[in-house]
Tab-separated table of C-alpha atoms in Angstrom:
chain	number	residue	atom	x	y	z
A	151	MET	CA	-0.119	-0.317	0.523
A	152	THR	CA	2.224	3.258	-1.150
A	153	LEU	CA	-0.556	6.421	0.283
A	154	ARG	CA	-0.333	10.337	-0.900
A	155	GLY	CA	2.227	11.666	1.172
A	156	LEU	CA	2.568	15.597	2.866
A	157	GLY	CA	5.079	15.379	-0.310
A	158	ASP	CA	2.089	14.941	-2.714
A	159	VAL	CA	-0.135	18.204	-1.295
A	160	ASP	CA	0.714	21.450	-2.032
A	161	VAL	CA	0.462	23.397	1.981
A	162	ALA	CA	1.492	26.975	1.346
A	163	GLY	CA	-0.121	29.343	1.969
A	164	LYS	CA	-3.204	27.069	1.788
A	165	ARG	CA	-6.882	25.728	5.082
A	166	VAL	CA	-5.001	22.473	5.917
A	167	LEU	CA	-8.480	20.322	7.461
A	168	VAL	CA	-6.885	17.111	10.006
A	169	ARG	CA	-8.471	14.413	10.727
A	170	ALA	CA	-6.029	14.376	13.885
A	171	ASP	CA	-6.842	11.521	17.147
A	172	LEU	CA	-6.838	13.495	20.272
A	173	ASN	CA	-9.535	10.721	22.085
A	174	VAL	CA	-7.483	10.846	25.359
A	175	PRO	CA	-8.737	9.474	28.314
A	176	LEU	CA	-10.505	12.355	29.413
A	177	GLU	CA	-12.022	12.817	33.330
A	178	ASP	CA	-13.697	15.787	35.468
A	179	GLY	CA	-11.874	18.282	32.222
A	180	ARG	CA	-8.532	16.236	33.467
A	181	ILE	CA	-6.325	15.192	30.830
A	182	GLY	CA	-5.460	11.383	31.843
A	183	ASP	CA	-3.199	9.839	28.928
A	184	ASP	CA	-0.881	13.136	27.228
A	185	PHE	CA	0.337	9.947	24.648
A	186	ARG	CA	-1.921	11.080	21.530
A	187	ILE	CA	-2.359	14.881	21.486
A	188	GLU	CA	2.013	14.247	20.981
A	189	ALA	CA	1.644	12.020	18.798
A	190	ALA	CA	0.145	14.592	16.540
A	191	ILE	CA	1.893	17.949	17.208
A	192	GLY	CA	3.866	15.784	15.109
A	193	ASN	CA	1.906	16.565	11.942
A	194	ILE	CA	0.794	20.077	12.788
A	195	ARG	CA	4.722	21.509	13.401
A	196	ALA	CA	5.064	20.250	9.847
A	197	LEU	CA	2.176	21.343	8.126
A	198	ARG	CA	3.039	25.197	9.594
A	199	GLU	CA	6.642	24.770	8.275
A	200	ARG	CA	5.040	24.273	5.390
A	201	GLY	CA	3.831	27.028	4.874
A	202	ALA	CA	-0.033	25.713	5.625
A	203	ARG	CA	-1.611	29.344	6.571
A	204	ALA	CA	-4.270	27.643	9.167
A	205	VAL	CA	-3.752	24.123	10.624
A	206	VAL	CA	-7.394	23.124	11.015
A	207	VAL	CA	-8.231	20.406	13.379
A	208	ALA	CA	-10.978	17.653	13.877
A	209	SER	CA	-10.481	14.655	16.120
A	210	HIS	CA	-13.206	12.239	18.292
A	211	LEU	CA	-13.547	11.784	21.713
A	212	GLY	CA	-15.688	9.777	23.636
A	213	ARG	CA	-18.821	8.381	22.644
A	214	PRO	CA	-21.152	11.136	23.406
A	215	ASP	CA	-25.133	10.930	22.751
A	216	GLY	CA	-25.340	14.174	21.262
A	217	LYS	CA	-23.578	17.572	22.053
A	218	ASP	CA	-22.266	16.561	25.333
A	219	PRO	CA	-20.438	19.257	27.484
A	220	LYS	CA	-18.001	16.197	29.327
A	221	PHE	CA	-16.818	15.181	25.931
A	222	SER	CA	-15.532	18.807	24.886
A	223	LEU	CA	-12.822	18.783	23.569
A	224	ALA	CA	-11.959	22.197	25.572
A	225	PRO	CA	-9.621	20.854	27.725
A	226	VAL	CA	-7.606	19.313	24.310
A	227	ALA	CA	-7.113	22.363	23.216
A	228	ARG	CA	-5.129	24.071	26.003
A	229	ARG	CA	-2.887	21.058	26.490
A	230	LEU	CA	-2.480	20.935	22.734
A	231	GLU	CA	-0.825	24.643	23.333
A	232	GLU	CA	1.169	23.866	26.160
A	233	LEU	CA	1.985	21.503	23.897
A	234	ALA	CA	3.031	22.325	21.020
A	235	GLY	CA	3.511	26.214	21.832
A	236	VAL	CA	1.569	27.449	19.753
A	237	PRO	CA	-1.558	29.267	20.096
A	238	VAL	CA	-4.947	26.841	20.163
A	239	THR	CA	-7.584	28.822	19.588
A	240	MET	CA	-10.953	25.887	20.743
A	241	ALA	CA	-14.570	26.658	17.732
A	242	GLY	CA	-17.477	26.309	19.648
A	243	ASP	CA	-18.371	23.936	17.209
A	244	THR	CA	-17.722	21.298	14.638
A	245	ALA	CA	-18.786	22.371	11.413
A	246	GLY	CA	-21.318	25.206	11.618
A	247	PRO	CA	-20.908	29.060	12.184
A	248	GLU	CA	-18.943	29.180	15.186
A	249	ALA	CA	-16.325	26.896	13.798
A	250	ARG	CA	-16.552	29.140	10.210
A	251	ALA	CA	-15.605	31.970	12.405
A	252	ALA	CA	-12.961	30.299	14.406
A	253	VAL	CA	-11.301	29.346	10.208
A	254	ASP	CA	-12.041	32.468	8.595
A	255	ALA	CA	-10.284	34.750	11.735
A	256	ALA	CA	-7.903	32.776	12.043
A	257	ALA	CA	-3.733	34.814	11.475
A	258	ASP	CA	-1.377	32.773	9.601
A	259	GLY	CA	0.540	29.345	10.715
A	260	ALA	CA	-2.819	29.672	13.079
A	261	VAL	CA	-4.224	26.358	14.375
A	262	VAL	CA	-8.312	25.837	15.220
A	263	LEU	CA	-9.271	22.628	16.634
A	264	LEU	CA	-12.896	22.199	15.869
A	265	GLU	CA	-15.141	21.149	18.563
A	266	ASN	CA	-15.989	17.316	18.824
A	267	THR	CA	-17.139	15.334	15.737
A	268	ARG	CA	-18.684	12.962	17.456
A	269	PHE	CA	-21.742	16.358	18.388
A	270	GLU	CA	-22.416	16.228	14.672
A	271	PRO	CA	-25.169	13.624	14.303
A	272	GLY	CA	-23.811	12.593	10.910
A	273	GLU	CA	-20.256	11.938	11.736
A	274	GLN	CA	-20.129	7.809	11.150
A	275	GLU	CA	-23.290	7.832	9.399
A	276	ASN	CA	-20.421	9.485	6.793
A	277	ASP	CA	-23.197	12.432	6.222
A	278	PRO	CA	-22.723	13.964	2.371
A	279	ASP	CA	-24.029	17.597	4.240
A	280	LEU	CA	-21.780	17.009	6.977
A	281	ALA	CA	-18.358	15.882	5.136
A	282	ASP	CA	-19.097	18.764	2.893
A	283	ARG	CA	-19.356	21.283	5.570
A	284	LEU	CA	-16.030	20.486	6.448
A	285	ALA	CA	-14.569	20.276	3.932
A	286	GLY	CA	-16.108	24.118	3.021
A	287	LEU	CA	-13.236	24.537	5.610
A	288	ALA	CA	-10.594	24.054	4.354
A	289	ASP	CA	-8.388	23.160	0.613
A	290	VAL	CA	-6.427	20.100	2.083
A	291	PHE	CA	-7.402	17.594	3.927
A	292	VAL	CA	-4.462	15.463	4.929
A	293	LEU	CA	-5.639	12.053	7.906
A	294	ASP	CA	-3.166	11.815	11.011
A	295	ALA	CA	-6.190	9.750	12.642
A	296	PHE	CA	-4.090	5.986	12.239
A	297	GLY	CA	-7.101	5.266	15.297
A	298	SER	CA	-10.220	6.163	13.344
A	299	ALA	CA	-8.623	4.992	9.968
A	300	HIS	CA	-10.447	1.630	9.744
A	301	ARG	CA	-13.921	4.045	10.149
A	302	ALA	CA	-16.046	5.840	6.953
A	303	HIS	CA	-16.698	8.957	8.795
A	304	ALA	CA	-17.737	11.778	7.310
A	305	SER	CA	-14.618	13.194	9.107
A	306	THR	CA	-11.479	10.024	7.669
A	307	VAL	CA	-12.991	9.622	4.130
A	308	GLY	CA	-16.264	12.081	3.803
A	309	VAL	CA	-13.437	15.178	3.386
A	310	ALA	CA	-10.659	13.041	2.001
A	311	GLU	CA	-13.750	12.657	-0.899
A	312	ARG	CA	-13.872	16.221	-1.676
A	313	LEU	CA	-10.536	17.529	-1.433
A	314	PRO	CA	-7.702	17.443	-2.527
A	315	SER	CA	-5.286	14.462	-0.027
A	316	ALA	CA	-2.643	12.814	1.997
A	317	ALA	CA	-1.943	10.857	4.861
A	318	SER	CA	0.605	12.139	6.934
A	319	ASP	CA	4.591	11.047	8.448
A	320	LEU	CA	2.731	9.285	11.585
A	321	VAL	CA	-0.270	7.458	9.739
A	322	ARG	CA	2.029	6.508	6.865
A	323	THR	CA	5.163	5.604	9.640
A	324	GLU	CA	2.259	3.011	11.029
A	325	VAL	CA	0.690	1.735	7.662
A	326	GLU	CA	4.487	0.586	7.082
A	327	ALA	CA	5.517	-0.188	10.466
A	328	LEU	CA	2.261	-3.199	10.352
A	329	THR	CA	2.533	-4.240	6.475
A	330	ARG	CA	6.341	-5.122	7.674
A	331	LEU	CA	4.457	-7.623	10.008
A	332	LEU	CA	2.549	-9.028	6.724
A	333	ASP	CA	4.749	-9.306	3.956
A	334	ASP	CA	7.795	-10.927	4.985
A	335	PRO	CA	8.734	-10.394	8.628
A	336	ALA	CA	12.273	-12.112	9.830
A	337	ARG	CA	11.650	-15.051	11.973
A	338	PRO	CA	11.273	-16.212	14.320
A	339	TYR	CA	7.548	-14.059	14.206
A	340	VAL	CA	5.489	-13.796	17.075
A	341	VAL	CA	2.832	-12.293	18.128
A	342	VAL	CA	1.589	-12.197	21.385
A	343	LEU	CA	-2.237	-11.847	22.129
A	344	GLY	CA	-4.269	-10.989	25.535
A	345	GLY	CA	-7.039	-8.242	26.944
A	346	ALA	CA	-10.611	-9.512	27.646
A	347	LYS	CA	-12.079	-10.798	24.869
A	348	VAL	CA	-10.927	-13.050	21.462
A	349	SER	CA	-13.991	-11.668	20.015
A	350	SER	CA	-11.840	-8.645	19.491
A	351	LYS	CA	-8.803	-10.650	17.923
A	352	LEU	CA	-10.552	-13.675	15.648
A	353	GLY	CA	-9.929	-11.532	12.684
A	354	VAL	CA	-5.803	-11.901	13.901
A	355	MET	CA	-5.460	-15.096	14.941
A	356	ARG	CA	-6.584	-16.496	12.238
A	357	ASN	CA	-4.889	-13.948	9.267
A	358	LEU	CA	-1.936	-14.007	11.559
A	359	LEU	CA	-1.666	-17.763	12.805
A	360	PRO	CA	-0.534	-19.802	9.627
A	361	ARG	CA	2.143	-16.125	9.004
A	362	VAL	CA	4.473	-16.831	12.190
A	363	ASP	CA	6.388	-18.963	14.003
A	364	VAL	CA	4.885	-19.197	18.163
A	365	MET	CA	1.035	-16.776	18.694
A	366	LEU	CA	1.491	-16.104	22.306
A	367	VAL	CA	-2.863	-15.654	23.796
A	368	GLY	CA	-2.546	-15.017	27.448
A	369	GLY	CA	-5.160	-12.221	29.291
A	370	GLY	CA	-8.214	-12.518	29.693
A	371	MET	CA	-8.711	-14.538	26.492
A	372	CYS	CA	-6.925	-17.389	27.448
A	373	PHE	CA	-10.160	-18.679	29.299
A	374	THR	CA	-12.402	-19.096	26.147
A	375	LEU	CA	-9.274	-20.688	24.531
A	376	LEU	CA	-8.595	-23.543	27.829
A	377	ALA	CA	-12.247	-23.330	27.969
A	378	ALA	CA	-13.462	-25.193	23.832
A	379	GLU	CA	-10.242	-27.508	24.922
A	380	GLY	CA	-12.035	-28.762	27.501
A	381	PHE	CA	-10.726	-27.841	30.863
A	382	GLU	CA	-12.933	-25.931	33.055
A	383	VAL	CA	-12.260	-23.007	34.323
A	384	GLY	CA	-14.174	-22.386	36.849
A	385	GLU	CA	-15.362	-18.191	36.736
A	386	SER	CA	-12.692	-16.527	34.215
A	387	LEU	CA	-14.154	-15.310	31.223
A	388	VAL	CA	-15.372	-18.008	28.482
A	389	GLU	CA	-17.521	-16.555	24.490
A	390	GLU	CA	-19.148	-19.405	24.653
A	391	SER	CA	-20.195	-18.512	21.753
A	392	MET	CA	-16.390	-17.784	20.229
A	393	ILE	CA	-15.907	-21.709	21.161
A	394	ASP	CA	-16.768	-23.514	18.177
A	395	GLU	CA	-14.441	-20.276	16.210
A	396	VAL	CA	-11.624	-21.106	18.697
A	397	ARG	CA	-12.631	-25.319	19.056
A	398	ASP	CA	-10.660	-24.852	14.860
A	399	LEU	CA	-8.095	-22.722	15.508
A	400	LEU	CA	-6.605	-25.177	17.866
A	401	GLU	CA	-7.274	-28.211	15.723
A	402	GLY	CA	-6.597	-26.384	12.117
A	403	PRO	CA	-3.418	-27.034	10.533
A	404	HIS	CA	-2.110	-24.935	12.386
A	405	GLY	CA	-3.311	-24.919	15.793
A	406	GLY	CA	0.003	-26.444	17.114
A	407	ARG	CA	1.797	-23.041	16.839
A	408	LEU	CA	-0.707	-21.746	19.386
A	409	MET	CA	0.527	-21.432	22.973
A	410	VAL	CA	-1.240	-21.161	25.561
A	411	ALA	CA	-1.438	-20.388	29.950
A	412	VAL	CA	-0.245	-23.656	31.172
A	413	ASP	CA	-1.118	-21.677	34.879
A	414	ALA	CA	-3.009	-18.386	35.805
A	415	VAL	CA	-3.279	-16.442	38.572
A	416	VAL	CA	-6.647	-16.704	40.547
A	417	ALA	CA	-8.838	-14.490	43.109
A	418	ASP	CA	-12.105	-15.366	44.834
A	419	ARG	CA	-13.725	-12.007	43.596
A	420	PHE	CA	-12.155	-9.290	40.975
A	421	ALA	CA	-11.265	-6.577	43.694
A	422	ALA	CA	-7.372	-5.828	43.713
A	423	ASP	CA	-7.752	-6.614	47.158
A	424	ALA	CA	-8.744	-10.282	45.914
A	425	ALA	CA	-7.709	-13.600	47.739
A	426	HIS	CA	-5.097	-15.827	44.826
A	427	ARG	CA	-3.769	-17.621	44.500
A	428	VAL	CA	-1.095	-19.450	42.098
A	429	VAL	CA	-2.634	-22.827	39.836
A	430	SER	CA	-1.854	-25.166	36.990
A	431	THR	CA	-4.925	-24.346	34.020
A	432	GLN	CA	-5.243	-28.200	34.244
A	433	ASP	CA	-6.103	-27.286	37.680
A	434	MET	CA	-8.222	-24.477	38.348
A	435	PRO	CA	-10.822	-24.300	41.330
A	436	GLU	CA	-13.850	-23.519	40.518
A	437	GLY	CA	-15.212	-20.412	42.016
A	438	TRP	CA	-12.245	-18.596	40.818
A	439	LEU	CA	-11.208	-16.554	37.305
A	440	GLY	CA	-8.245	-15.501	36.359
A	441	LEU	CA	-6.639	-12.265	36.699
A	442	ASP	CA	-3.582	-13.289	35.173
A	443	ILE	CA	-0.460	-15.068	33.626
A	444	GLY	CA	1.086	-17.345	35.417
A	445	PRO	CA	4.911	-17.379	36.150
A	446	ASP	CA	5.497	-21.316	34.315
A	447	THR	CA	3.504	-19.212	31.461
A	448	ALA	CA	5.756	-15.935	32.595
A	449	THR	CA	8.591	-17.963	31.651
A	450	ARG	CA	8.156	-19.793	28.959
A	451	PHE	CA	6.365	-16.626	26.752
A	452	ALA	CA	9.771	-14.102	27.712
A	453	ASP	CA	11.538	-17.366	26.249
A	454	VAL	CA	9.927	-17.387	23.502
A	455	VAL	CA	9.725	-13.335	22.975
A	456	ARG	CA	13.491	-12.655	23.793
A	457	PRO	CA	15.267	-14.465	21.013
A	458	ALA	CA	12.662	-13.220	18.410
A	459	ALA	CA	13.856	-11.893	15.170
A	460	SER	CA	9.834	-9.877	14.450
A	461	VAL	CA	6.817	-9.851	17.399
A	462	PHE	CA	3.757	-8.040	18.218
A	463	TRP	CA	2.001	-7.907	21.050
A	464	ASN	CA	-1.839	-6.452	21.432
A	465	GLY	CA	-3.673	-6.928	24.789
A	466	PRO	CA	-2.244	-7.241	28.926
A	467	MET	CA	-1.624	-10.370	30.520
A	468	GLY	CA	-3.726	-9.509	32.649
A	469	VAL	CA	-5.653	-7.169	35.149
A	470	THR	CA	-2.132	-4.493	34.984
A	471	GLU	CA	-4.212	-2.106	36.672
A	472	TRP	CA	-3.911	-4.386	39.538
A	473	GLU	CA	-0.523	-4.785	41.206
A	474	PRO	CA	-0.593	-8.468	41.838
A	475	PHE	CA	-2.373	-9.343	38.779
A	476	ARG	CA	0.698	-7.341	36.391
A	477	ALA	CA	3.555	-9.880	36.901
A	478	GLY	CA	2.731	-11.605	33.890
A	479	THR	CA	3.191	-8.443	31.636
A	480	ARG	CA	5.723	-7.038	33.580
A	481	ALA	CA	7.838	-10.411	32.654
A	482	VAL	CA	6.708	-10.073	28.572
A	483	ALA	CA	7.375	-6.163	28.449
A	484	GLY	CA	10.547	-7.052	30.133
A	485	ALA	CA	11.537	-9.551	27.413
A	486	LEU	CA	11.007	-7.882	25.013
A	487	ALA	CA	12.889	-5.119	25.563
A	488	ALA	CA	15.910	-7.197	25.826
A	489	ASN	CA	14.974	-8.318	21.798
A	490	ASP	CA	16.790	-7.312	19.629
A	491	GLY	CA	14.916	-7.389	16.874
A	492	TYR	CA	11.903	-6.117	16.047
A	493	SER	CA	9.223	-5.308	17.609
A	494	VAL	CA	6.264	-3.388	17.186
A	495	VAL	CA	3.461	-2.636	20.466
A	496	GLY	CA	-0.725	-1.957	19.937
A	497	GLY	CA	-3.964	-1.128	21.185
A	498	GLY	CA	-4.310	1.184	24.398
A	499	ASP	CA	-4.238	-0.286	27.505
A	500	THR	CA	-1.129	-2.903	26.469
A	501	VAL	CA	0.684	0.825	25.448
A	502	ALA	CA	-0.946	2.187	29.122
A	503	ALA	CA	0.632	-1.021	30.413
A	504	LEU	CA	3.912	-0.605	29.464
A	505	ASP	CA	4.221	3.220	30.278
A	506	MET	CA	2.724	2.348	33.828
A	507	LEU	CA	5.683	-0.107	34.442
A	508	GLY	CA	8.712	1.529	33.250
A	509	PHE	CA	9.155	-0.262	29.364
A	510	GLU	CA	6.853	2.396	27.499
A	511	ASP	CA	10.580	2.247	25.016
A	512	ALA	CA	10.889	-1.154	24.573
A	513	ALA	CA	9.622	-2.041	21.604
A	514	SER	CA	10.904	-0.852	18.397
A	515	HIS	CA	7.450	1.074	17.240
A	516	VAL	CA	4.446	2.336	19.718
A	517	SER	CA	0.747	2.219	16.724
A	518	THR	CA	-1.538	4.796	17.771
A	519	GLY	CA	-4.120	2.718	16.361
A	520	GLY	CA	-5.859	-0.419	18.231
A	521	GLY	CA	-8.532	-0.746	16.646
A	522	ALA	CA	-7.696	0.716	13.370
A	523	GLY	CA	-3.748	-1.707	13.952
A	524	LEU	CA	-5.839	-5.071	14.264
A	525	GLU	CA	-8.531	-4.696	11.348
A	526	LEU	CA	-5.257	-4.205	8.299
A	527	LEU	CA	-2.946	-7.361	10.763
A	528	GLU	CA	-6.535	-9.388	9.751
A	529	GLY	CA	-5.561	-8.607	6.290
A	530	LYS	CA	-9.302	-6.207	5.356
A	531	THR	CA	-9.293	-2.808	4.241
A	532	LEU	CA	-8.989	0.809	5.394
A	533	PRO	CA	-11.032	2.764	4.026
A	534	ALA	CA	-10.012	6.046	5.056
A	535	LEU	CA	-5.959	4.681	3.848
A	536	ALA	CA	-8.218	3.539	-0.207
A	537	VAL	CA	-8.974	6.603	-0.317
A	538	LEU	CA	-5.201	8.220	-0.448
A	539	GLU	CA	-3.501	5.038	-1.823
A	540	LYS	CA	-1.699	7.119	-4.508
A	541	GLY	CA	-3.353	5.864	-7.830
A	542	THR	CA	-6.433	6.840	-7.028
A	543	PRO	CA	-8.646	9.745	-7.699
């Protein structure tokens, strides 16, 4: 996939609409993690250096039901101004008269942040009227939100179909980093999957299992695999509707490449202060639930990750928010940090866990897009990228 980049569009003297990913954790107006804001600054600076007359930034935040003020991007505007070191004007709406007024009044090189795109009811339906109004605010469009590239929304696909468009350097780097794991990865190639649900990873498992040397499965999702193998897993999370599909993978031609947890840290309830102990996954106690991979599994997984030439990791190994259930993730992160090969970490929970544990620099590349990255590795076409491929109108 070859995408049009900033060098393929003329931005000098132009108003540039940037679809950024500023979907940050926000509680009582306070931002919990600056990672996505910091990631967006490079593109804003690049456009200003290329002479853009105004940089107009659009993003969604959360899942508001209508125009819920607690999902306003106003706190993000203040933080973006602090981190970027340039004035940021916050528009009062997304694509209405207040947005138009803010853009028209913008001085040369100014940054204008539009209000939450999901305050507009037509955003997620790619409404033509909304796409027209957003496109009317600018002369050029740049996609900087890789995490939204799998969504055919008005602010991703709709605008790109109406303006000269390009992908930011961040988006092109994301695509290159992930397609490297699809096209011809160096071997041994190891994939580490965790997190709560196997349903969100099944497509990736199907597409990557024939390509990898080993696929390690921990986190809550491993208990669905164990249940599919016929083991009792107590009160651990199991997606019953996925059992047959998981069993097909386990019994399929590449099932031998799957390595599932052999022991677990189990708790008598889902709580930070729950009673907990280590058990074999073949001898799970009734009424208890698994909240982390056990020490034997952590050692086995680390021994596979450490010497790998290519690694992709999505999903923590346990409930890392609570100290008793983060040892598995810490062990795998330590192995990744010691790895000399090429590695990619994706998914907000995984990135947050590595940051919390002090392994923020463990991977060669940290992906800003969770769902979009997974869909790319599933082999799917991402709608917002398809519009930006070289050769498309």
